[in-house]
Amino acid sequence: MNVGIVCYPTVGGSGIVATELAKALAQRGHEVRLISTEMPFRGPDFQVGLVFHPVQTPGYPLFREPQHLLSLANKIVQVSRGHHLDVIHAHYAIPHAAAAYLARQILANADGANVPRVITTLHGTDVTLIGSDSSYSETAAFCIDQSDGVTAVSERLRADTYQQLSVRADIRVIPNFLDCEIHRRSEDVALRARFTGDDDAVRLVIHVSNFRPVKRVEAVIDVFDRIRRRVPSKLLLVGDGPDLDRAGRRVRDLGLTGDVVQLGEQEQVVPLLSVADLFLLPSAQESFGLAALEAMACQVPVVASRVGGLPEVIDSGVTGYLHDPDDLDGMASSGVAVLTDPDRHRAVVAAGLTAVQQRFCANAIVPKYEAFYTEVLAREPVPAAR
Ligand code: GMT
């Protein structure tokens, strides 16, 4: 199949999932075209069957804002014409579903036959935060409905989409996934010693995110503060984003500078997760929580908020721990319990790893996307407007 995958290149789960899907589809013999403004974060090295098409958006003195939607739609049309795309798979509705819709209209009007089908994957904030904002809700709902197929990364996001947008499309749930060959614990003793100061008693707590407000990084620091009063520990902060400064301020205010290591944006998270003992994710919202899944795959127990799709990823008390977002004491208690009881730590880690291997590895999920493409291609296309 010829598949065009449209995604954001920036750090964020939707771009990572789209890129992993592109790599996996190419490995399985499909011709895949990755369409984005730049090579996505964790983008592929050279791989047969996978080509990157950058989107350029020229400025003009008259424009106060870049016309990205138009240049993206234009690029999709060109790639589709040049390479006979069967499917345009838009990851994150805004504005990718709109660009894909516009491209399909152009192709249908100009070329008639061989018009690719548009599939949109909803990732979370494209519905729950941005999509449902009254500045975008009408266009977001329209473009989602105009897709030939729609998927969501969790049951919760599917339900939220119907609740928050006037969408009628039949939404298929296909959960996120990992390349489980890559996401596996491989502990580097020297790296761990760098963070623990070679003190075996010190536990390593980690948080990986894009430091947006929805991640509640101050809550990460507050939970860590409660933990380190009871267990000697250090906190590794991995990532960058608008709230990194707030996190730094909170660290200073609480006098934790010596116990918190800021590692900035890191493309390779597996080595860091592999030395960690506990992952904190007290987000306000997570449609899925890919970061939690990555931690579980690397045998790190997760303490997270009971929000969005996280209960579909973490079975609280079995494969990790979920608490109400404001229950920072509860999160700290679960963290302390798992850090101070080696049997409990081993059991949670083993159950988490089994859950990942049974439900969330690429070999279980990528065929679901392939089957969905086939199903959508067999359906009547959404008629093009004239
Ligand atoms: O964190 C964000 O706001 C960005 C967004 C993204 O596109 O990366 O994350 C969402 O998509 C991920 C991949 O499907 C999910 O794992 C995240 O849970 C989801 N984030 C939120 O819902 C806040």
Tab-separated table of C-alpha atoms and ligand atoms in Angstrom:
chain	number	residue	atom	x	y	z
A	1	MET	CA	0.000	0.000	0.000
A	2	ASN	CA	1.162	3.601	-0.572
A	3	VAL	CA	0.652	5.562	2.610
A	4	GLY	CA	1.248	9.264	3.321
A	5	ILE	CA	1.638	9.981	7.026
A	6	VAL	CA	1.168	13.584	8.116
A	7	CYS	CA	2.417	14.533	11.592
A	8	TYR	CA	4.044	17.123	13.829
A	9	PRO	CA	7.814	16.909	14.029
A	10	THR	CA	8.000	18.327	17.552
A	11	VAL	CA	8.426	16.387	20.780
A	12	GLY	CA	5.074	14.877	21.585
A	13	GLY	CA	3.403	11.519	21.529
A	14	SER	CA	1.442	12.038	18.309
A	15	GLY	CA	4.584	12.640	16.242
A	16	ILE	CA	6.376	9.734	17.912
A	17	VAL	CA	3.493	7.326	17.280
A	18	ALA	CA	3.126	8.522	13.662
A	19	THR	CA	6.857	8.087	13.048
A	20	GLU	CA	6.923	4.637	14.660
A	21	LEU	CA	3.949	3.654	12.524
A	22	ALA	CA	5.724	4.915	9.402
A	23	LYS	CA	8.828	2.857	10.237
A	24	ALA	CA	6.815	-0.259	11.059
A	25	LEU	CA	4.693	-0.034	7.884
A	26	ALA	CA	7.830	0.378	5.741
A	27	GLN	CA	9.363	-2.664	7.446
A	28	ARG	CA	6.239	-4.600	6.547
A	29	GLY	CA	6.665	-3.771	2.852
A	30	HIS	CA	4.502	-0.679	2.386
A	31	GLU	CA	5.695	2.477	0.603
A	32	VAL	CA	5.483	5.211	3.208
A	33	ARG	CA	5.817	8.978	2.763
A	34	LEU	CA	6.297	10.978	5.951
A	35	ILE	CA	5.014	14.538	5.464
A	36	SER	CA	5.995	17.163	8.042
A	37	THR	CA	7.719	20.527	8.381
A	38	GLU	CA	10.967	18.872	9.424
A	39	MET	CA	12.256	15.403	10.151
A	40	PRO	CA	10.194	14.340	13.179
A	41	PHE	CA	11.685	13.868	16.636
A	42	ARG	CA	12.990	10.281	16.833
A	43	GLY	CA	12.752	10.279	13.026
A	44	PRO	CA	14.057	7.352	11.015
A	45	ASP	CA	17.555	6.868	9.662
A	46	PHE	CA	17.575	5.693	6.069
A	47	GLN	CA	15.062	2.907	5.664
A	48	VAL	CA	13.916	1.199	2.467
A	49	GLY	CA	10.301	2.107	1.709
A	50	LEU	CA	10.272	5.243	3.853
A	51	VAL	CA	10.749	8.734	2.383
A	52	PHE	CA	10.511	12.084	4.160
A	53	HIS	CA	8.809	14.998	2.346
A	54	PRO	CA	9.423	18.363	4.062
A	55	VAL	CA	6.716	21.038	3.906
A	56	GLN	CA	7.893	24.569	3.278
A	57	THR	CA	5.707	27.560	4.061
A	58	PRO	CA	7.135	30.675	2.418
A	59	GLY	CA	6.399	33.948	4.142
A	60	TYR	CA	5.230	37.122	2.423
A	61	PRO	CA	5.209	40.665	3.866
A	62	LEU	CA	1.432	40.805	3.518
A	63	PHE	CA	0.926	37.711	5.716
A	64	ARG	CA	0.882	38.284	9.423
A	65	GLU	CA	0.723	34.522	9.974
A	66	PRO	CA	2.373	31.604	8.129
A	67	GLN	CA	-0.059	29.861	5.739
A	68	HIS	CA	0.893	26.369	6.888
A	69	LEU	CA	-2.492	24.735	6.245
A	70	LEU	CA	-2.319	25.721	2.564
A	71	SER	CA	1.289	24.673	2.010
A	72	LEU	CA	0.685	21.378	3.808
A	73	ALA	CA	-2.405	20.596	1.703
A	74	ASN	CA	-0.425	21.561	-1.385
A	75	LYS	CA	2.402	19.176	-0.425
A	76	ILE	CA	-0.057	16.336	0.227
A	77	VAL	CA	-1.532	16.863	-3.267
A	78	GLN	CA	1.941	16.813	-4.859
A	79	VAL	CA	3.080	13.721	-2.950
A	80	SER	CA	-0.187	11.965	-3.704
A	81	ARG	CA	0.014	12.717	-7.430
A	82	GLY	CA	3.674	11.821	-7.646
A	83	HIS	CA	3.441	8.583	-5.695
A	84	HIS	CA	-0.174	7.415	-6.050
A	85	LEU	CA	-1.061	7.430	-2.383
A	86	ASP	CA	-3.819	5.031	-1.367
A	87	VAL	CA	-4.163	6.530	2.092
A	88	ILE	CA	-3.384	9.888	3.678
A	89	HIS	CA	-3.096	9.246	7.400
A	90	ALA	CA	-3.352	12.491	9.387
A	91	HIS	CA	-2.050	12.291	12.966
A	92	TYR	CA	-3.582	14.988	15.183
A	93	ALA	CA	-6.731	16.554	13.779
A	94	ILE	CA	-5.627	20.176	13.863
A	95	PRO	CA	-4.792	21.172	11.200
A	96	HIS	CA	-3.750	17.857	9.637
A	97	ALA	CA	-7.281	16.513	9.087
A	98	ALA	CA	-8.185	19.843	7.467
A	99	ALA	CA	-5.118	19.757	5.195
A	100	ALA	CA	-5.853	16.145	4.211
A	101	TYR	CA	-9.513	17.020	3.519
A	102	LEU	CA	-8.503	19.966	1.348
A	103	ALA	CA	-5.930	17.861	-0.530
A	104	ARG	CA	-8.518	15.174	-1.202
A	105	GLN	CA	-10.967	17.792	-2.532
A	106	ILE	CA	-8.325	19.144	-4.883
A	107	LEU	CA	-7.386	15.661	-6.114
A	108	ALA	CA	-11.024	14.629	-6.586
A	109	ASN	CA	-11.854	17.727	-8.586
A	110	ALA	CA	-8.735	17.680	-10.718
A	111	ASP	CA	-7.986	14.016	-11.195
A	112	GLY	CA	-11.287	12.238	-10.511
A	113	ALA	CA	-10.070	8.672	-10.130
A	114	ASN	CA	-7.443	7.369	-7.723
A	115	VAL	CA	-8.294	9.731	-4.944
A	116	PRO	CA	-6.623	8.650	-1.690
A	117	ARG	CA	-8.712	7.946	1.394
A	118	VAL	CA	-8.208	10.175	4.404
A	119	ILE	CA	-7.747	8.595	7.807
A	120	THR	CA	-7.464	10.796	10.885
A	121	THR	CA	-6.033	9.611	14.180
A	122	LEU	CA	-7.116	11.637	17.195
A	123	HIS	CA	-4.381	11.865	19.812
A	124	GLY	CA	-5.902	13.816	22.674
A	125	THR	CA	-5.347	17.515	22.988
A	126	ASP	CA	-6.556	17.901	19.379
A	127	VAL	CA	-9.975	17.122	20.909
A	128	THR	CA	-9.841	17.705	24.654
A	129	LEU	CA	-7.937	20.999	24.735
A	130	ILE	CA	-7.521	22.648	21.360
A	131	GLY	CA	-10.213	20.954	19.260
A	132	SER	CA	-12.980	21.681	21.743
A	133	ASP	CA	-11.915	25.320	22.128
A	134	SER	CA	-14.636	27.447	20.531
A	135	SER	CA	-12.027	28.947	18.173
A	136	TYR	CA	-11.538	25.562	16.502
A	137	SER	CA	-14.500	23.330	17.381
A	138	GLU	CA	-16.519	23.780	14.172
A	139	THR	CA	-13.630	23.209	11.750
A	140	ALA	CA	-12.203	20.384	13.853
A	141	ALA	CA	-15.537	18.517	13.982
A	142	PHE	CA	-16.187	19.057	10.270
A	143	CYS	CA	-12.776	17.775	9.183
A	144	ILE	CA	-12.941	14.766	11.508
A	145	ASP	CA	-16.372	13.889	10.061
A	146	GLN	CA	-15.134	14.351	6.500
A	147	SER	CA	-12.388	11.754	7.013
A	148	ASP	CA	-13.001	8.372	5.393
A	149	GLY	CA	-11.880	6.712	8.614
A	150	VAL	CA	-11.214	7.976	12.142
A	151	THR	CA	-9.267	6.354	14.957
A	152	ALA	CA	-8.675	7.375	18.564
A	153	VAL	CA	-5.857	6.181	20.803
A	154	SER	CA	-8.123	5.170	23.710
A	155	GLU	CA	-11.759	4.392	24.535
A	156	ARG	CA	-11.779	7.474	26.772
A	157	LEU	CA	-10.700	9.734	23.916
A	158	ARG	CA	-13.374	8.208	21.686
A	159	ALA	CA	-16.017	9.003	24.323
A	160	ASP	CA	-14.579	12.492	24.936
A	161	THR	CA	-14.718	13.229	21.215
A	162	TYR	CA	-18.437	12.468	21.027
A	163	GLN	CA	-18.998	14.431	24.227
A	164	GLN	CA	-16.948	17.514	23.386
A	165	LEU	CA	-17.412	17.859	19.617
A	166	SER	CA	-20.445	17.415	17.418
A	167	VAL	CA	-18.831	14.507	15.575
A	168	ARG	CA	-20.881	11.686	14.025
A	169	ALA	CA	-18.029	9.664	12.515
A	170	ASP	CA	-17.671	6.044	13.600
A	171	ILE	CA	-14.434	6.195	15.615
A	172	ARG	CA	-12.297	3.070	15.842
A	173	VAL	CA	-10.057	2.698	18.899
A	174	ILE	CA	-6.505	1.639	18.058
A	175	PRO	CA	-4.231	2.075	21.063
A	176	ASN	CA	-0.712	3.455	20.912
A	177	PHE	CA	2.199	1.073	20.698
A	178	LEU	CA	5.968	0.732	21.049
A	179	ASP	CA	8.740	-0.983	19.190
A	180	CYS	CA	9.294	-3.466	22.011
A	181	GLU	CA	12.660	-4.521	20.547
A	182	ILE	CA	13.926	-1.016	21.313
A	183	HIS	CA	11.891	-0.169	24.391
A	184	ARG	CA	13.402	-2.653	26.824
A	185	ARG	CA	15.434	-2.159	29.973
A	186	SER	CA	19.168	-2.243	29.458
A	187	GLU	CA	20.761	-0.928	32.603
A	188	ASP	CA	24.019	0.998	32.433
A	189	VAL	CA	25.635	0.703	35.878
A	190	ALA	CA	28.017	3.621	35.282
A	191	LEU	CA	25.166	5.910	34.186
A	192	ARG	CA	23.146	5.009	37.254
A	193	ALA	CA	26.144	5.656	39.482
A	194	ARG	CA	26.521	9.139	37.976
A	195	PHE	CA	23.076	10.054	39.230
A	196	THR	CA	23.143	8.161	42.555
A	197	GLY	CA	26.701	9.205	43.431
A	198	ASP	CA	27.399	5.455	43.604
A	199	ASP	CA	25.197	5.192	46.683
A	200	ASP	CA	23.134	1.983	46.454
A	201	ALA	CA	20.538	3.384	48.850
A	202	VAL	CA	19.607	6.241	46.496
A	203	ARG	CA	16.523	5.630	44.321
A	204	LEU	CA	16.047	7.389	40.972
A	205	VAL	CA	12.701	8.984	40.220
A	206	ILE	CA	12.125	10.193	36.641
A	207	HIS	CA	9.704	12.404	34.702
A	208	VAL	CA	9.787	12.648	30.902
A	209	SER	CA	7.542	15.107	29.071
A	210	ASN	CA	7.289	18.141	26.850
A	211	PHE	CA	6.809	20.348	29.939
A	212	ARG	CA	3.464	21.765	28.849
A	213	PRO	CA	0.956	22.998	31.463
A	214	VAL	CA	-1.109	19.814	31.047
A	215	LYS	CA	1.840	17.815	32.473
A	216	ARG	CA	1.718	19.700	35.829
A	217	VAL	CA	5.456	19.740	36.356
A	218	GLU	CA	5.130	21.545	39.697
A	219	ALA	CA	3.119	18.562	40.928
A	220	VAL	CA	6.003	16.328	39.799
A	221	ILE	CA	8.369	18.325	42.015
A	222	ASP	CA	5.921	18.366	44.929
A	223	VAL	CA	5.380	14.594	44.823
A	224	PHE	CA	9.131	14.050	44.578
A	225	ASP	CA	9.668	16.348	47.578
A	226	ARG	CA	7.300	14.200	49.653
A	227	ILE	CA	9.060	11.010	48.507
A	228	ARG	CA	12.599	12.165	49.194
A	229	ARG	CA	11.702	13.051	52.783
A	230	ARG	CA	11.094	9.310	53.307
A	231	VAL	CA	13.443	7.652	50.811
A	232	PRO	CA	16.887	8.930	49.748
A	233	SER	CA	16.293	9.777	46.126
A	234	LYS	CA	17.091	11.989	43.146
A	235	LEU	CA	14.742	13.271	40.450
A	236	LEU	CA	15.674	13.210	36.763
A	237	LEU	CA	13.730	15.703	34.633
A	238	VAL	CA	13.902	14.826	30.941
A	239	GLY	CA	12.486	17.131	28.262
A	240	ASP	CA	11.938	20.786	27.575
A	241	GLY	CA	8.966	23.046	27.092
A	242	PRO	CA	7.163	26.142	28.303
A	243	ASP	CA	6.939	25.033	31.940
A	244	LEU	CA	10.557	23.987	32.442
A	245	ASP	CA	11.314	27.336	34.097
A	246	ARG	CA	8.402	26.909	36.505
A	247	ALA	CA	9.778	23.485	37.399
A	248	GLY	CA	13.207	25.025	38.027
A	249	ARG	CA	11.684	27.725	40.240
A	250	ARG	CA	9.772	25.139	42.271
A	251	VAL	CA	12.958	23.113	42.705
A	252	ARG	CA	14.770	26.198	44.026
A	253	ASP	CA	11.858	27.282	46.258
A	254	LEU	CA	11.764	23.866	47.915
A	255	GLY	CA	15.554	23.759	48.298
A	256	LEU	CA	15.886	20.694	46.087
A	257	THR	CA	18.590	21.909	43.731
A	258	GLY	CA	21.035	19.207	44.845
A	259	ASP	CA	18.459	16.440	44.367
A	260	VAL	CA	17.088	17.299	40.924
A	261	VAL	CA	18.965	16.781	37.662
A	262	GLN	CA	17.634	18.560	34.559
A	263	LEU	CA	18.660	16.630	31.458
A	264	GLY	CA	16.861	18.678	28.806
A	265	GLU	CA	15.430	17.196	25.636
A	266	GLN	CA	16.760	13.710	24.924
A	267	GLU	CA	16.022	11.734	21.797
A	268	GLN	CA	17.034	8.447	23.454
A	269	VAL	CA	14.984	7.914	26.579
A	270	VAL	CA	15.556	4.172	26.977
A	271	PRO	CA	19.001	4.516	28.674
A	272	LEU	CA	17.555	7.012	31.154
A	273	LEU	CA	14.396	5.013	31.853
A	274	SER	CA	16.602	1.941	32.271
A	275	VAL	CA	18.352	3.389	35.326
A	276	ALA	CA	15.166	4.690	36.938
A	277	ASP	CA	13.176	3.165	39.816
A	278	LEU	CA	9.959	5.180	39.569
A	279	PHE	CA	8.180	7.319	36.933
A	280	LEU	CA	5.888	10.221	37.902
A	281	LEU	CA	3.090	11.391	35.584
A	282	PRO	CA	0.631	13.577	37.555
A	283	SER	CA	-0.886	15.100	34.371
A	284	ALA	CA	-4.147	17.036	34.277
A	285	GLN	CA	-5.095	15.086	31.150
A	286	GLU	CA	-3.650	12.197	29.117
A	287	SER	CA	-5.686	10.639	26.357
A	288	PHE	CA	-3.334	7.662	26.522
A	289	GLY	CA	0.011	8.403	28.213
A	290	LEU	CA	2.665	7.087	25.846
A	291	ALA	CA	5.370	8.133	28.325
A	292	ALA	CA	3.862	5.783	30.921
A	293	LEU	CA	3.904	2.932	28.424
A	294	GLU	CA	7.576	3.589	27.615
A	295	ALA	CA	8.391	3.493	31.331
A	296	MET	CA	6.508	0.213	31.836
A	297	ALA	CA	8.348	-1.322	28.888
A	298	CYS	CA	11.636	-0.337	30.565
A	299	GLN	CA	10.493	-1.898	33.848
A	300	VAL	CA	9.876	1.333	35.718
A	301	PRO	CA	6.733	1.443	37.900
A	302	VAL	CA	4.499	4.416	37.113
A	303	VAL	CA	2.590	6.624	39.548
A	304	ALA	CA	0.144	8.740	37.544
A	305	SER	CA	-3.129	10.655	37.582
A	306	ARG	CA	-6.361	8.756	37.109
A	307	VAL	CA	-7.354	10.771	34.042
A	308	GLY	CA	-8.249	10.198	30.397
A	309	GLY	CA	-6.965	6.948	28.918
A	310	LEU	CA	-4.408	6.195	31.651
A	311	PRO	CA	-6.704	3.601	33.318
A	312	GLU	CA	-6.645	1.721	29.985
A	313	VAL	CA	-2.846	1.578	30.189
A	314	ILE	CA	-2.315	1.136	33.959
A	315	ASP	CA	-4.232	-1.304	36.137
A	316	SER	CA	-3.892	0.530	39.434
A	317	GLY	CA	-2.274	-1.551	42.178
A	318	VAL	CA	-1.219	-4.197	39.652
A	319	THR	CA	0.804	-2.644	36.809
A	320	GLY	CA	1.290	0.809	38.400
A	321	TYR	CA	-0.605	3.293	40.553
A	322	LEU	CA	-3.318	5.828	39.740
A	323	HIS	CA	-4.555	8.628	41.970
A	324	ASP	CA	-6.809	11.635	41.597
A	325	PRO	CA	-4.709	14.421	40.074
A	326	ASP	CA	-4.830	16.486	43.290
A	327	ASP	CA	-3.969	13.593	45.577
A	328	LEU	CA	-0.258	14.341	45.745
A	329	ASP	CA	0.023	12.662	49.164
A	330	GLY	CA	-1.455	9.479	47.697
A	331	MET	CA	0.955	9.572	44.764
A	332	ALA	CA	3.891	10.050	47.148
A	333	SER	CA	2.693	7.173	49.374
A	334	SER	CA	2.420	4.817	46.388
A	335	GLY	CA	5.876	5.938	45.267
A	336	VAL	CA	7.371	5.307	48.706
A	337	ALA	CA	5.601	1.939	49.003
A	338	VAL	CA	6.983	0.650	45.721
A	339	LEU	CA	10.470	2.084	46.311
A	340	THR	CA	10.834	0.584	49.783
A	341	ASP	CA	9.427	-2.881	49.125
A	342	PRO	CA	11.601	-4.801	46.621
A	343	ASP	CA	9.025	-7.619	46.255
A	344	ARG	CA	6.288	-5.125	45.429
A	345	HIS	CA	8.615	-3.317	42.997
A	346	ARG	CA	9.436	-6.600	41.232
A	347	ALA	CA	5.752	-7.610	41.039
A	348	VAL	CA	4.543	-4.272	39.628
A	349	VAL	CA	7.376	-4.130	37.122
A	350	ALA	CA	6.742	-7.720	35.958
A	351	ALA	CA	2.982	-7.138	35.597
A	352	GLY	CA	3.608	-3.864	33.720
A	353	LEU	CA	6.042	-5.505	31.342
A	354	THR	CA	3.616	-8.367	30.658
A	355	ALA	CA	0.813	-5.872	29.923
A	356	VAL	CA	3.023	-4.004	27.446
A	357	GLN	CA	4.170	-7.194	25.742
A	358	GLN	CA	0.674	-8.645	25.490
A	359	ARG	CA	-1.206	-5.517	24.409
A	360	PHE	CA	0.965	-2.653	23.223
A	361	CYS	CA	3.854	-3.894	21.055
A	362	ALA	CA	4.045	-2.933	17.377
A	363	ASN	CA	3.382	-6.500	16.243
A	364	ALA	CA	-0.027	-6.412	17.967
A	365	ILE	CA	-1.090	-2.910	16.916
A	366	VAL	CA	0.364	-2.162	13.452
A	367	PRO	CA	-1.736	-4.943	11.833
A	368	LYS	CA	-4.811	-3.196	13.252
A	369	TYR	CA	-3.888	-0.059	11.273
A	370	GLU	CA	-3.246	-2.149	8.151
A	371	ALA	CA	-6.620	-3.866	8.544
A	372	PHE	CA	-8.299	-0.488	9.057
A	373	TYR	CA	-6.687	0.914	5.881
A	374	THR	CA	-7.948	-2.116	3.946
A	375	GLU	CA	-11.429	-1.761	5.426
A	376	VAL	CA	-11.597	1.957	4.600
A	377	LEU	CA	-10.332	1.365	1.050
A	378	ALA	CA	-13.141	-1.136	0.524
A	379	ARG	CA	-15.783	1.387	1.651
A	380	GLU	CA	-17.513	3.962	-0.507
A	381	PRO	CA	-15.412	7.142	-0.306
A	382	VAL	CA	-16.831	10.279	1.321
A	383	PRO	CA	-18.146	12.182	-1.742
A	384	ALA	CA	-16.112	15.208	-2.793
A	385	ALA	CA	-17.862	18.587	-2.871
A	386	ARG	CA	-17.936	20.343	-6.257
B	1	GMT	O1	0.969	16.182	25.327
B	1	GMT	C1	0.405	16.773	24.400
B	1	GMT	O2	-0.382	17.678	24.576
B	1	GMT	C2	0.719	16.400	23.026
B	1	GMT	C3	0.022	15.209	22.472
B	1	GMT	C4	0.835	14.865	21.288
B	1	GMT	O3	0.354	15.015	20.204
B	1	GMT	O4	1.965	14.469	21.451
B	1	GMT	O5	-0.080	14.093	23.367
B	1	GMT	C5	-1.231	13.313	23.220
B	1	GMT	O6	-0.966	12.250	22.317
B	1	GMT	C6	-0.151	11.187	22.802
B	1	GMT	C7	0.011	10.155	21.690
B	1	GMT	O7	-1.184	9.614	21.290
B	1	GMT	C8	-0.767	10.578	24.060
B	1	GMT	O8	0.030	9.520	24.552
B	1	GMT	C9	-0.875	11.672	25.133
B	1	GMT	O9	-1.534	11.127	26.259
B	1	GMT	C10	-1.694	12.837	24.585
B	1	GMT	N1	-1.601	13.940	25.539
B	1	GMT	C11	-2.684	14.388	26.183
B	1	GMT	O10	-3.798	13.920	26.035
B	1	GMT	C12	-2.432	15.523	27.106
